[in-house]
mmCIF file of C-alpha atoms and ligand atoms in Angstrom:
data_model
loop_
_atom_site.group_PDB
_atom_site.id
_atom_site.type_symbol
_atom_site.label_atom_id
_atom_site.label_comp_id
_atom_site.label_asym_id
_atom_site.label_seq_id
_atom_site.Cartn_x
_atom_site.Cartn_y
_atom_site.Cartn_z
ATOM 1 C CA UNK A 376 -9.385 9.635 -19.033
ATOM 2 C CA UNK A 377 -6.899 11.624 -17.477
ATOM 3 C CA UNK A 378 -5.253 10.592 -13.801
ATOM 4 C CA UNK A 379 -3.193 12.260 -11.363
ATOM 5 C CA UNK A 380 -1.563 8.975 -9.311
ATOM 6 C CA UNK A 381 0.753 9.727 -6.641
ATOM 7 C CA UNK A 382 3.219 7.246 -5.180
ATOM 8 C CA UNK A 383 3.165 5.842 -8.209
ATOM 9 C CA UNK A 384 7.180 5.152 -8.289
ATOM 10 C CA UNK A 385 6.093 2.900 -4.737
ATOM 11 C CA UNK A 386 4.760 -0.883 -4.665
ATOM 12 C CA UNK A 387 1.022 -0.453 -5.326
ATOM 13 C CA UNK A 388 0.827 2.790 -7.150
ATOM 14 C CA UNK A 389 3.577 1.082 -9.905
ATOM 15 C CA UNK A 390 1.579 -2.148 -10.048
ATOM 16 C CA UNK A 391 -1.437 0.235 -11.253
ATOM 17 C CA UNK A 392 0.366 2.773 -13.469
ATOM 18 C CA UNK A 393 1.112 -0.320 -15.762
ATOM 19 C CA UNK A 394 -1.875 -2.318 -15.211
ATOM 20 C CA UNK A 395 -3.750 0.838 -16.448
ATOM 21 C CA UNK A 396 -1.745 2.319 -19.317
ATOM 22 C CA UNK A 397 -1.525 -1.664 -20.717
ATOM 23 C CA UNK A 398 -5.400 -1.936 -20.032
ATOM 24 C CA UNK A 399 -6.312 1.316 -21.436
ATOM 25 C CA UNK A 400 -3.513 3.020 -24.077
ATOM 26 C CA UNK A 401 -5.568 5.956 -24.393
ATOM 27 C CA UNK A 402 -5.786 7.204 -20.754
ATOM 28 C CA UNK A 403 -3.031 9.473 -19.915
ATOM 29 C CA UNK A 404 -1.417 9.141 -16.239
ATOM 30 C CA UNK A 405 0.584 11.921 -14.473
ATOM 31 C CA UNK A 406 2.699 10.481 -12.073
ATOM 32 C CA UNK A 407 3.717 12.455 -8.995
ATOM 33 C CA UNK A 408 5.733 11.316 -6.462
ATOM 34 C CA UNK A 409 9.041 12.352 -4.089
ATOM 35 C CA UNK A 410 11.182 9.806 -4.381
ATOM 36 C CA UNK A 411 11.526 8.668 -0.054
ATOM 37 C CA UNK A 412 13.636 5.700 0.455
ATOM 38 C CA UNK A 413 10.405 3.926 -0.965
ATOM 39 C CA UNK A 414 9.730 5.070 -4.508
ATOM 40 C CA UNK A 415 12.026 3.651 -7.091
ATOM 41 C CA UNK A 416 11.754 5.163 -11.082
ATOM 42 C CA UNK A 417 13.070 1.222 -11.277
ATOM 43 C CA UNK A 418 9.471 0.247 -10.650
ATOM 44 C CA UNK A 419 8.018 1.860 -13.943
ATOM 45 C CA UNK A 420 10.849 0.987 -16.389
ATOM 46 C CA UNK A 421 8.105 -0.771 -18.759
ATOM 47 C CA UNK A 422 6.101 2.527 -18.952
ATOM 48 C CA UNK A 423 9.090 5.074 -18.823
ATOM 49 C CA UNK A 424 8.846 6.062 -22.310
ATOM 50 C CA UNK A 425 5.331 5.739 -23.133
ATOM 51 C CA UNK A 426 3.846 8.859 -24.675
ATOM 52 C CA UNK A 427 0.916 8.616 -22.271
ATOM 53 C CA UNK A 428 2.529 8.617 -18.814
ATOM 54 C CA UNK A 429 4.527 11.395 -17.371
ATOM 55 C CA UNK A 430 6.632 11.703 -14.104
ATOM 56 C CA UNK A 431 7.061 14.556 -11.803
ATOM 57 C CA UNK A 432 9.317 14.658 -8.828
ATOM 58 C CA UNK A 433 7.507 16.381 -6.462
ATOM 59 C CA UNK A 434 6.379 16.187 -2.714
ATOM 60 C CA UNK A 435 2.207 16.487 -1.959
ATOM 61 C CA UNK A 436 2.641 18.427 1.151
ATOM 62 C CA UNK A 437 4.421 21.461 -1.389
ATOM 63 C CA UNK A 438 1.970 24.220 -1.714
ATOM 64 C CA UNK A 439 2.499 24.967 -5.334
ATOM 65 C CA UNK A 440 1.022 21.671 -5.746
ATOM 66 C CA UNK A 441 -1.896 22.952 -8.056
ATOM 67 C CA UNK A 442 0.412 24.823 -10.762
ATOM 68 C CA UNK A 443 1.366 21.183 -12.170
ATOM 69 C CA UNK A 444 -1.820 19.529 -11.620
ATOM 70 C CA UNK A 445 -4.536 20.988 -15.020
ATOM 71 C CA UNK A 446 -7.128 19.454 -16.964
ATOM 72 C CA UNK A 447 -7.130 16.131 -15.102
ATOM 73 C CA UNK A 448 -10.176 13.658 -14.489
ATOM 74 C CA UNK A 449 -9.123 11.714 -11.002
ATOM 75 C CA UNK A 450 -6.583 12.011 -8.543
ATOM 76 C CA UNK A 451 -5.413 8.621 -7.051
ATOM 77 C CA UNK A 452 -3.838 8.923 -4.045
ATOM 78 C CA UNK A 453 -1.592 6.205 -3.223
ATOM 79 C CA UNK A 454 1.534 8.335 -1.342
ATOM 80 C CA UNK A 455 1.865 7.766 1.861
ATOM 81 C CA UNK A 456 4.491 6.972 4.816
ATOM 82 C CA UNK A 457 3.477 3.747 4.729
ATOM 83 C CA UNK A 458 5.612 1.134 7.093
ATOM 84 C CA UNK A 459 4.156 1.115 10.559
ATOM 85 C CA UNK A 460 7.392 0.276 12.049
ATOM 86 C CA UNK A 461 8.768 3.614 11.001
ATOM 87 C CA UNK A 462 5.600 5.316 12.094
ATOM 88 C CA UNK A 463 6.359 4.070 15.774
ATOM 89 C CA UNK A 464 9.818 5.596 15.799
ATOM 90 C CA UNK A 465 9.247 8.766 13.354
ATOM 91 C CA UNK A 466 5.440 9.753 13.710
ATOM 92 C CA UNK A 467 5.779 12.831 12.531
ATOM 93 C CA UNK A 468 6.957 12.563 8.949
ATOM 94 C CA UNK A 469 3.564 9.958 8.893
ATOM 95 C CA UNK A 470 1.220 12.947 9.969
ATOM 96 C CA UNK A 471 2.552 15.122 7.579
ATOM 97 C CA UNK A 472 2.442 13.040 4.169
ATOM 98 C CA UNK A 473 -0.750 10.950 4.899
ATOM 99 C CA UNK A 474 -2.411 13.765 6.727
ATOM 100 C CA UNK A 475 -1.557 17.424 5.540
ATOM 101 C CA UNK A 476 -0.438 15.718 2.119
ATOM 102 C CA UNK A 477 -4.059 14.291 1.466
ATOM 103 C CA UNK A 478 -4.795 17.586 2.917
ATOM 104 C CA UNK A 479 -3.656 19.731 0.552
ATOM 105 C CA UNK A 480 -4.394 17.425 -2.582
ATOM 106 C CA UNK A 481 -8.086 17.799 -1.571
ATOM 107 C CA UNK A 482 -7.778 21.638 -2.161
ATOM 108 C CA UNK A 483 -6.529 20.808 -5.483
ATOM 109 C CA UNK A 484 -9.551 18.729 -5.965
ATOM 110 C CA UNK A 485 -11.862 21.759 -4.168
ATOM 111 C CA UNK A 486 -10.269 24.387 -6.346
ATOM 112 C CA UNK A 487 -10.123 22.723 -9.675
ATOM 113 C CA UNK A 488 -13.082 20.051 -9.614
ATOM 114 C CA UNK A 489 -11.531 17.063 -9.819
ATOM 115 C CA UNK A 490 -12.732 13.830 -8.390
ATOM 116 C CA UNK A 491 -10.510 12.245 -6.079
ATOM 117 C CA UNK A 492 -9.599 8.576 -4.901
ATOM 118 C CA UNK A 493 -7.876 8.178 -1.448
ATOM 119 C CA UNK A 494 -6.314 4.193 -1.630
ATOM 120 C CA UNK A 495 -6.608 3.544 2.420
ATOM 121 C CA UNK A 496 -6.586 0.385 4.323
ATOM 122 C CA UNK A 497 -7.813 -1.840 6.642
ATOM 123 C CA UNK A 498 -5.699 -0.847 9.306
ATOM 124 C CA UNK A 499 -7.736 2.074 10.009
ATOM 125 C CA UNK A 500 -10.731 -0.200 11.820
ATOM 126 C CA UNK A 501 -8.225 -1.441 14.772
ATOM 127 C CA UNK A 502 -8.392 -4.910 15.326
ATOM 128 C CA UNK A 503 -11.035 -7.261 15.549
ATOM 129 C CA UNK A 504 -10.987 -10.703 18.128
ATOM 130 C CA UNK A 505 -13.769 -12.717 15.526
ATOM 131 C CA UNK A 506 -15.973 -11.461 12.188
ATOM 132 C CA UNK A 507 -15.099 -8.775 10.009
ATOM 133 C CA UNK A 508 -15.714 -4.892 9.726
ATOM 134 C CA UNK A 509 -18.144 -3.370 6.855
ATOM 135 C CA UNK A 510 -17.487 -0.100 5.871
ATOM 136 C CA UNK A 511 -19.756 1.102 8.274
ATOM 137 C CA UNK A 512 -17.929 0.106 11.114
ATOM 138 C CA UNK A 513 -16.343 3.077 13.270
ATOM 139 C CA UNK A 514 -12.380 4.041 12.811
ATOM 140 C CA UNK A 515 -10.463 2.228 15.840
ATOM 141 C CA UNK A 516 -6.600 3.354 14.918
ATOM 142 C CA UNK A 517 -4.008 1.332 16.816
ATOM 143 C CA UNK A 518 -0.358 3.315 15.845
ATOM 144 C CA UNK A 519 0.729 6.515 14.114
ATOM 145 C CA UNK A 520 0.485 4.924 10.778
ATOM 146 C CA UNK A 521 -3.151 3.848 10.847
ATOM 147 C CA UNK A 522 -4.433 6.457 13.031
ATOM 148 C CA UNK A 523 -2.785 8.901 9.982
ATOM 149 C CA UNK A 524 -4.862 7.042 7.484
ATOM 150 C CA UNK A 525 -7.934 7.115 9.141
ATOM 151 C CA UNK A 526 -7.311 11.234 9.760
ATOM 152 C CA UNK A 527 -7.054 11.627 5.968
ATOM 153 C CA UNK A 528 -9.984 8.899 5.487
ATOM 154 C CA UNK A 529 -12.198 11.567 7.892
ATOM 155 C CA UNK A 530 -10.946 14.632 5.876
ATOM 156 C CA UNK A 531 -11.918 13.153 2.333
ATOM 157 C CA UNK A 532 -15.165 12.003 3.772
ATOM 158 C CA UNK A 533 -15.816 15.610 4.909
ATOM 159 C CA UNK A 534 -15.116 16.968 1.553
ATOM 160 C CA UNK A 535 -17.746 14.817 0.129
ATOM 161 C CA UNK A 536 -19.800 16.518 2.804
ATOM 162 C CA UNK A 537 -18.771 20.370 3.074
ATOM 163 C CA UNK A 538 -17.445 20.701 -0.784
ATOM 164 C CA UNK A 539 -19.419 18.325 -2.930
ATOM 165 C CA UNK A 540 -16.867 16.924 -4.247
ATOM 166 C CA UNK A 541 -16.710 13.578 -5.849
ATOM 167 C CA UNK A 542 -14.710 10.935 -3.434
ATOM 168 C CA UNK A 543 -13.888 7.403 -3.085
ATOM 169 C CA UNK A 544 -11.912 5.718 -0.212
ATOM 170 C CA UNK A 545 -10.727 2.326 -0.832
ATOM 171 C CA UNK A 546 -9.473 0.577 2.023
ATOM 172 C CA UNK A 547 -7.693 -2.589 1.175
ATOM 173 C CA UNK A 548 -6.075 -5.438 3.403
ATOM 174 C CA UNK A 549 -2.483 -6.169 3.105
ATOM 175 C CA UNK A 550 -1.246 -6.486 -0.470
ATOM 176 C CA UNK A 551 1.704 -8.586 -1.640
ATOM 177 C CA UNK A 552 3.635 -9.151 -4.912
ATOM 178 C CA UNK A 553 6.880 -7.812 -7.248
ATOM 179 C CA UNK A 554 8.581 -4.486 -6.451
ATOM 180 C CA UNK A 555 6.909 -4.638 -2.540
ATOM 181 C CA UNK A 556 9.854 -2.790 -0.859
ATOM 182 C CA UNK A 557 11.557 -5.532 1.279
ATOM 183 C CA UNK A 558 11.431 -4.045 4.294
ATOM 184 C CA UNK A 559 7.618 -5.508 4.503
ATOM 185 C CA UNK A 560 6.500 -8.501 5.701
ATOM 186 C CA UNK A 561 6.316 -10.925 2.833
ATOM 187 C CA UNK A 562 9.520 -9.793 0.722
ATOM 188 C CA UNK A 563 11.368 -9.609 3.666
ATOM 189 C CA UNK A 564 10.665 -13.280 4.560
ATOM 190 C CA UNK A 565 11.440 -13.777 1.315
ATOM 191 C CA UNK A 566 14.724 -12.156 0.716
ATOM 192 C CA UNK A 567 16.038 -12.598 4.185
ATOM 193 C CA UNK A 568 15.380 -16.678 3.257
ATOM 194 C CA UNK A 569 17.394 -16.522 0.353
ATOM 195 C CA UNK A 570 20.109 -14.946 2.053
ATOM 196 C CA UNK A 571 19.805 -17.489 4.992
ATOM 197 C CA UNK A 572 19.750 -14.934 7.192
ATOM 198 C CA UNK A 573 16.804 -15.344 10.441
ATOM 199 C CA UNK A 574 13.324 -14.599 9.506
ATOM 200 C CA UNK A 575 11.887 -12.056 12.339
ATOM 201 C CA UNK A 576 8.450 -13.089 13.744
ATOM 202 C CA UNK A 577 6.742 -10.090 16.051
ATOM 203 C CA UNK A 578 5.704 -11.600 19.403
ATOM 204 C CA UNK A 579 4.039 -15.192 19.155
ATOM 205 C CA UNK A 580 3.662 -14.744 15.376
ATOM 206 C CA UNK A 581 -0.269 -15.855 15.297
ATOM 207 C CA UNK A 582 -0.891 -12.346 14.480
ATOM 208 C CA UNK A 583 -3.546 -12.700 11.134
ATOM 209 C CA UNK A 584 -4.031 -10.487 8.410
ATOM 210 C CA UNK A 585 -5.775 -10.719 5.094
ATOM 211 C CA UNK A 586 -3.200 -10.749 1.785
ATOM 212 C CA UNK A 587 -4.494 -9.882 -1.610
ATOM 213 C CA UNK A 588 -2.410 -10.469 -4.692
ATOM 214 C CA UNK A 589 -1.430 -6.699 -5.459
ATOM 215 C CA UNK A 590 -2.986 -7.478 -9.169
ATOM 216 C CA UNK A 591 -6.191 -7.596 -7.662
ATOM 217 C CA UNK A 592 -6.049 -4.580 -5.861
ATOM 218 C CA UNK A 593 -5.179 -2.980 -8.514
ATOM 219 C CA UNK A 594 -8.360 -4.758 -10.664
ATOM 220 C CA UNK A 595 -10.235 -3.338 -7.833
ATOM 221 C CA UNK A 596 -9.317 -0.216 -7.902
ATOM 222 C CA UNK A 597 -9.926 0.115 -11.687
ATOM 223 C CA UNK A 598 -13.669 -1.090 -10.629
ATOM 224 C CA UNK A 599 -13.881 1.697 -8.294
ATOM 225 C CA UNK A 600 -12.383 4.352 -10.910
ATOM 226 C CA UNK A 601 -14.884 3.467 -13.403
ATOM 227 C CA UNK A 602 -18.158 2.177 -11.702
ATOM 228 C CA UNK A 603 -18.079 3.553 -7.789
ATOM 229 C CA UNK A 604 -20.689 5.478 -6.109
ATOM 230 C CA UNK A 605 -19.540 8.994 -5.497
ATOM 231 C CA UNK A 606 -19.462 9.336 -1.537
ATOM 232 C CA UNK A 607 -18.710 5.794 -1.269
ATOM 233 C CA UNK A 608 -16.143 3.529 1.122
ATOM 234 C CA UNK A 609 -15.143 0.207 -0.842
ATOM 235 C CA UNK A 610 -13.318 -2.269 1.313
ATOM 236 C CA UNK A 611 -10.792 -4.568 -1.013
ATOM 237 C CA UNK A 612 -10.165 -8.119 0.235
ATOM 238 C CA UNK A 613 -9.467 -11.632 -0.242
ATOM 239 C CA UNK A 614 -10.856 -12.865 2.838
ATOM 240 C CA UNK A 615 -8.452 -15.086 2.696
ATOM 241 C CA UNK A 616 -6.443 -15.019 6.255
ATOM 242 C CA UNK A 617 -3.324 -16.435 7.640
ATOM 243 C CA UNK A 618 -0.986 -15.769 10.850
ATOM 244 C CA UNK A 619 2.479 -14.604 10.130
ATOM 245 C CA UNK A 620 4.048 -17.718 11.611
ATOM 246 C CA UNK A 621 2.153 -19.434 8.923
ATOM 247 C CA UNK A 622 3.207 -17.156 6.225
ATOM 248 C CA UNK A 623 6.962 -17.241 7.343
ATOM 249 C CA UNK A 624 6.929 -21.422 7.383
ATOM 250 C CA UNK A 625 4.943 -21.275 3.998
ATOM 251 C CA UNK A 626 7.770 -19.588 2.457
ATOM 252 C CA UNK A 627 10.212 -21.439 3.479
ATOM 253 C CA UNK A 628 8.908 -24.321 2.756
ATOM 254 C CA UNK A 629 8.430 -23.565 -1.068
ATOM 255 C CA UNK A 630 12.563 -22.311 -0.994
ATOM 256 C CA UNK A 631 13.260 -25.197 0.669
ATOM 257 C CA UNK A 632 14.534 -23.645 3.868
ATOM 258 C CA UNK A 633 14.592 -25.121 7.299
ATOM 259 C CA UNK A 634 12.650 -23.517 9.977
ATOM 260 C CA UNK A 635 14.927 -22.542 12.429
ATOM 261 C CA UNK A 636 15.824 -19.696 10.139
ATOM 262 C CA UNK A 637 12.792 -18.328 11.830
ATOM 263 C CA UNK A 638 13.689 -15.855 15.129
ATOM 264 C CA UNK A 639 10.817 -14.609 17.687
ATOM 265 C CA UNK A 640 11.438 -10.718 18.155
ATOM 266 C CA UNK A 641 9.920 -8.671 20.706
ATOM 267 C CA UNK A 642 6.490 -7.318 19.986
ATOM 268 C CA UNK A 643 5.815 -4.148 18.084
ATOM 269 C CA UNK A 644 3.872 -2.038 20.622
ATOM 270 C CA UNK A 645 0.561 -1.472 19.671
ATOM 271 C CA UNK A 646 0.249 -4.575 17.493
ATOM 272 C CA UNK A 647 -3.520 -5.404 16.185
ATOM 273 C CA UNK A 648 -4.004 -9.100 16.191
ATOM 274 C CA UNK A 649 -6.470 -9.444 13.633
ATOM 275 C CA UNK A 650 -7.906 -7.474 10.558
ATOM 276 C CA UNK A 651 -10.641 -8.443 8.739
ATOM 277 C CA UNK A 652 -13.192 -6.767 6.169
ATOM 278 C CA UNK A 653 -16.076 -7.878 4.245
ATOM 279 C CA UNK A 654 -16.171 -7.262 0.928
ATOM 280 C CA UNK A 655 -19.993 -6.913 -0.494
ATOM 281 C CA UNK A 656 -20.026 -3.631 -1.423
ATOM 282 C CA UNK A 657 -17.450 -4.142 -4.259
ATOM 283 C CA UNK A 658 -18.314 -7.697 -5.184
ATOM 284 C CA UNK A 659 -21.822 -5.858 -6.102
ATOM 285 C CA UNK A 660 -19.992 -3.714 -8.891
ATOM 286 C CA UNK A 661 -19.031 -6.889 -10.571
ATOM 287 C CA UNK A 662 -14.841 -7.083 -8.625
ATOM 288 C CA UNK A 663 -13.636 -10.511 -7.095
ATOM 289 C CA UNK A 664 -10.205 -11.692 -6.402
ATOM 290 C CA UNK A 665 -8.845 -13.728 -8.803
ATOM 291 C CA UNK A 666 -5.499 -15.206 -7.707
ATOM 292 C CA UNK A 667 -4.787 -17.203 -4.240
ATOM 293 C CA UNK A 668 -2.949 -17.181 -1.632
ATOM 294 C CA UNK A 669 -1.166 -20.254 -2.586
ATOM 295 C CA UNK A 670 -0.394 -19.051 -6.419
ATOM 296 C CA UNK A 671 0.195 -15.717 -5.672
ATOM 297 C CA UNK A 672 2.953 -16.419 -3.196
ATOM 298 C CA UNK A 673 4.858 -18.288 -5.686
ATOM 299 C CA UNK A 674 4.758 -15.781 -8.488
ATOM 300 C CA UNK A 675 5.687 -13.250 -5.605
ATOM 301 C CA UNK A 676 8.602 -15.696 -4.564
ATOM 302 C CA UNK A 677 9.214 -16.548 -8.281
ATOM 303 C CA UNK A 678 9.992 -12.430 -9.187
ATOM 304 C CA UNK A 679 12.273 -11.669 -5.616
ATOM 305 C CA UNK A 680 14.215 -14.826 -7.258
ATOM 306 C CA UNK A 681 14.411 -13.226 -10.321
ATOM 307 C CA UNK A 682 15.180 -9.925 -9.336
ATOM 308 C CA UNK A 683 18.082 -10.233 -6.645
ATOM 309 C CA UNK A 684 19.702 -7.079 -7.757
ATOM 310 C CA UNK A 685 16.545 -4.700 -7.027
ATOM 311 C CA UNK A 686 16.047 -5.845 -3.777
ATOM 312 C CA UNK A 687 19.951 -6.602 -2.644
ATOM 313 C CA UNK A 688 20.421 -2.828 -3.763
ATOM 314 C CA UNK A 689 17.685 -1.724 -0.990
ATOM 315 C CA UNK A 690 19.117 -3.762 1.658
ATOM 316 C CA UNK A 691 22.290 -2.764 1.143
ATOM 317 C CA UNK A 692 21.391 1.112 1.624
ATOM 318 C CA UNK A 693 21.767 2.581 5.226
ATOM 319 C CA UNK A 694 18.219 3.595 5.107
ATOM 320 C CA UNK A 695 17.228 0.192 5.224
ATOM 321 C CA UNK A 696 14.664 -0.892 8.092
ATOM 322 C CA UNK A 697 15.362 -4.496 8.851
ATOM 323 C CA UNK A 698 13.252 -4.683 11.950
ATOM 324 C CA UNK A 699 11.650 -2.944 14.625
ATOM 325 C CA UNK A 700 13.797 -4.250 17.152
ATOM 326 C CA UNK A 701 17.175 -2.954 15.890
ATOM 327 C CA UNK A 702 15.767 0.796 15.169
ATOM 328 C CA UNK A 703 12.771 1.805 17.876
ATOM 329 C CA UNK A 704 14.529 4.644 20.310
ATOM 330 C CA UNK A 705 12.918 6.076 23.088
HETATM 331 N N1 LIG B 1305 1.089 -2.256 0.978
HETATM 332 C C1 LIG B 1305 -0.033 -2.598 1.579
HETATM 333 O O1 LIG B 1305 -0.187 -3.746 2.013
HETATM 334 C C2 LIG B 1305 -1.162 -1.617 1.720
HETATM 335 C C3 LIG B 1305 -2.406 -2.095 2.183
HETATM 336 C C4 LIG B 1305 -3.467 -1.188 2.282
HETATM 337 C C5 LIG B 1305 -3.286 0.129 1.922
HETATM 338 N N2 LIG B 1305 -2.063 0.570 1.493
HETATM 339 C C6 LIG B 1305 -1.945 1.987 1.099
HETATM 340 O O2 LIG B 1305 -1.615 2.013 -0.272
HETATM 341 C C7 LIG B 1305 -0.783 3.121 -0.569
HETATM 342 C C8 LIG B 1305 0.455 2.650 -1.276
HETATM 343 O O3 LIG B 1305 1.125 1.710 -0.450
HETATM 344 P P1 LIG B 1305 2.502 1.042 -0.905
HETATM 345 O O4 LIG B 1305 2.641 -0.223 -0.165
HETATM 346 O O5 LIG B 1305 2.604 1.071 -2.379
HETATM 347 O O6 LIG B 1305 3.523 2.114 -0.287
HETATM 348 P P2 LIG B 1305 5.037 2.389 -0.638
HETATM 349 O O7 LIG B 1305 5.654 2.807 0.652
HETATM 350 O O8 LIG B 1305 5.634 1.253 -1.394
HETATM 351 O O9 LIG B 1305 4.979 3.631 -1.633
HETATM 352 C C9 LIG B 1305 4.652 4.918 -1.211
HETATM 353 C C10 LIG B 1305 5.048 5.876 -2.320
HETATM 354 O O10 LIG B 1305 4.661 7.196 -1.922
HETATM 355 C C11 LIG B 1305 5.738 8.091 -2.158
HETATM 356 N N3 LIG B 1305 5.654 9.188 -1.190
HETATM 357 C C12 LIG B 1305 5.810 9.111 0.164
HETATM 358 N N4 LIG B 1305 5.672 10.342 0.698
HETATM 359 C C13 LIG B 1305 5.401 11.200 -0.322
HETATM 360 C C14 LIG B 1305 5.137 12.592 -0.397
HETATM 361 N N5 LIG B 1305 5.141 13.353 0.698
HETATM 362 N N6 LIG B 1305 4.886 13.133 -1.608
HETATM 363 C C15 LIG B 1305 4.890 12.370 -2.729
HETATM 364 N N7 LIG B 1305 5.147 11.053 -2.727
HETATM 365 C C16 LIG B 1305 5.392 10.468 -1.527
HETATM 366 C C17 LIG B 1305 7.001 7.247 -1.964
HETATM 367 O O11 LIG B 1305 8.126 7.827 -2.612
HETATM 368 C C18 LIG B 1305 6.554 5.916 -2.582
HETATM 369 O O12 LIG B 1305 6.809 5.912 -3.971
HETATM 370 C C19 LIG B 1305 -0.509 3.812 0.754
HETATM 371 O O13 LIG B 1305 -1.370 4.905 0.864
HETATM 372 C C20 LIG B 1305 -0.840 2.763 1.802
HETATM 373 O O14 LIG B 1305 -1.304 3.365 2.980
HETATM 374 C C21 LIG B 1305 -1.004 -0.272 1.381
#
């Protein structure tokens, strides 16, 4: 099989280039990405000079898109703005990419019949006081970021519809593990524990989300690629849930760390409280997550350990986000 991924030099996208090229050493992936503060080549050093993956540096809002993009089975898309922090601040650069850019890979799709596979998330259902939204739920956006996604959700949808094309949209819950930029949730509690600087918690810090081990994302994904239902909306979850507060104490108790490193922050505007998803339309193709919360957060904690000089080297750059409070401007 041939595959068109883009953001594959970000967190998720990387985690599947070399999940896929180890699982399958005759597929042959295409990687094409633009290099924002969030992609790093650093990500895909295992896989830089395997015969059967190729990198091009390259934006999926340019036009000219289709002249690099022949003979191909799939196209993954996995760019996106992608940090809803920035989205509140800089909304526009989030309509463009996730919007327009899904946009105008979709024509590539149209033009040259290839399927396509638009990695979404949870974020796009709002959120939700008790239960958890199927995929039949309606799209209740809360910010820039997830309203973008669920525009470009709506648009592949409507290609199924108008073009015929063949579609999937897989909307995960929040993912954690190595080479998540650090500006997110987890690796920043992370790093900014081993530093000993404060850990910032939005608000009251019981908002809950749903983490999967990115691994299993990408197992599910790989479900999806090979046995989805053209047309079809496959939600991606653990189920398991936890508040941030939780998370942040969690973390510093396996580092050791006292808990007054932790720092209450004022709220991000338009913060959902809860996400949750069920899961039964992929767990019928055979996909369940494997690794829990528990393990997963120590491998995670285990690699940022590991791998001080890939993350110090972000935080160090001027483009680095450290939290919503420092950065938001009228
Ligand atoms: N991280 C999560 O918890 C999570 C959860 C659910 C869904 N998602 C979705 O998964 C996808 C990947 O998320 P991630 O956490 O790996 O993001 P990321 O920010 O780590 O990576 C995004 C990648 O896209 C690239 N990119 C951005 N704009 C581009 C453009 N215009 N053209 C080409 N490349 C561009 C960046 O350079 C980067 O490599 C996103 O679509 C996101 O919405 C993420």
């Amino acid at each position: 099989m041939k595959l068109v991924v883009t953001g594959g030099a970000g967190f998720i996208g990387s985690n599947f280039i070399k999940y896929i090229l180890e699982k399958y050493p005759d597929y042959k992936i295409l990687n094409i990405d633009k290099l924002t503060y969030a992609g790093n080549l650093e990500n895909l050093k295992e896989v830089e000079f395997n015969s059967n993956y190729k990198f091009l540096k390259k934006d999926i809002c340019d036009l000219d898109i289709e002249d690099f993009i022949d003979n191909y089975d799939v196209i993954i898309n996995f760019a996106a703005e992608s940090h809803v922090d920035r989205a509140i601040y800089q909304p526009d650069i989030f309509l463009k990419t996730d919007i327009f850019g899904t946009f105008n890979l979709l024509e590539v799709s149209r033009k040259k019949n290839i399927r396509f596979i638009q990695i979404s998330t949870d974020e796009v259902y709002g959120s939700i006081e008790e239960g958890s939204f199927d995929e039949k739920a309606p799209l209740n956006p809360s910010n820039p970021y997830s309203s973008s996604k669920a525009g470009a959700d709506l648009l592949v949808l409507a290609y199924f519809k108008t073009y015929r094309i063949s579609v999937n949209v897989i909307r995960s819950c929040n993912n954690y593990g190595p080479h998540q930029y650090p500006e997110k949730f987890i690796p920043l509690m992370i790093t900014n524990a081993l530093e000993d600087k404060k850990l910032p918690i939005y608000g009251d810090g019981l908002y809950k989300r749903e983490w999967i081990f990115v691994l299993d994302n990408c197992k599910a994904i790989d479900v999806i690629l090979h046995k989805g239902k053209d047309g079809e909306i496959y939600n991606v979850s653990s189920e398991f849930s936890i508040t941030n507060i939780e998370v942040a104490q969690k973390i510093l108790k396996l580092l050791g760390k006292k808990e007054d490193l932790i720092e209450f922050v004022k709220d991000r505007p338009g913060h959902d409280r809860r996400y949750s998803i069920k899961c039964e339309k992929i767990k019928k193709l055979g996909w369940a997550s494997e690794i829990d919360f528990e393990t997963g957060l120590g491998l995670t904690i285990k690699w940022y350990i590991e791998n001080k000089k890939w993350w110090q080297k972000i935080k160090e750059n001027k483009q680095f986000l450290s939290h919503y409070k420092k950065t938001y401007k009228k």
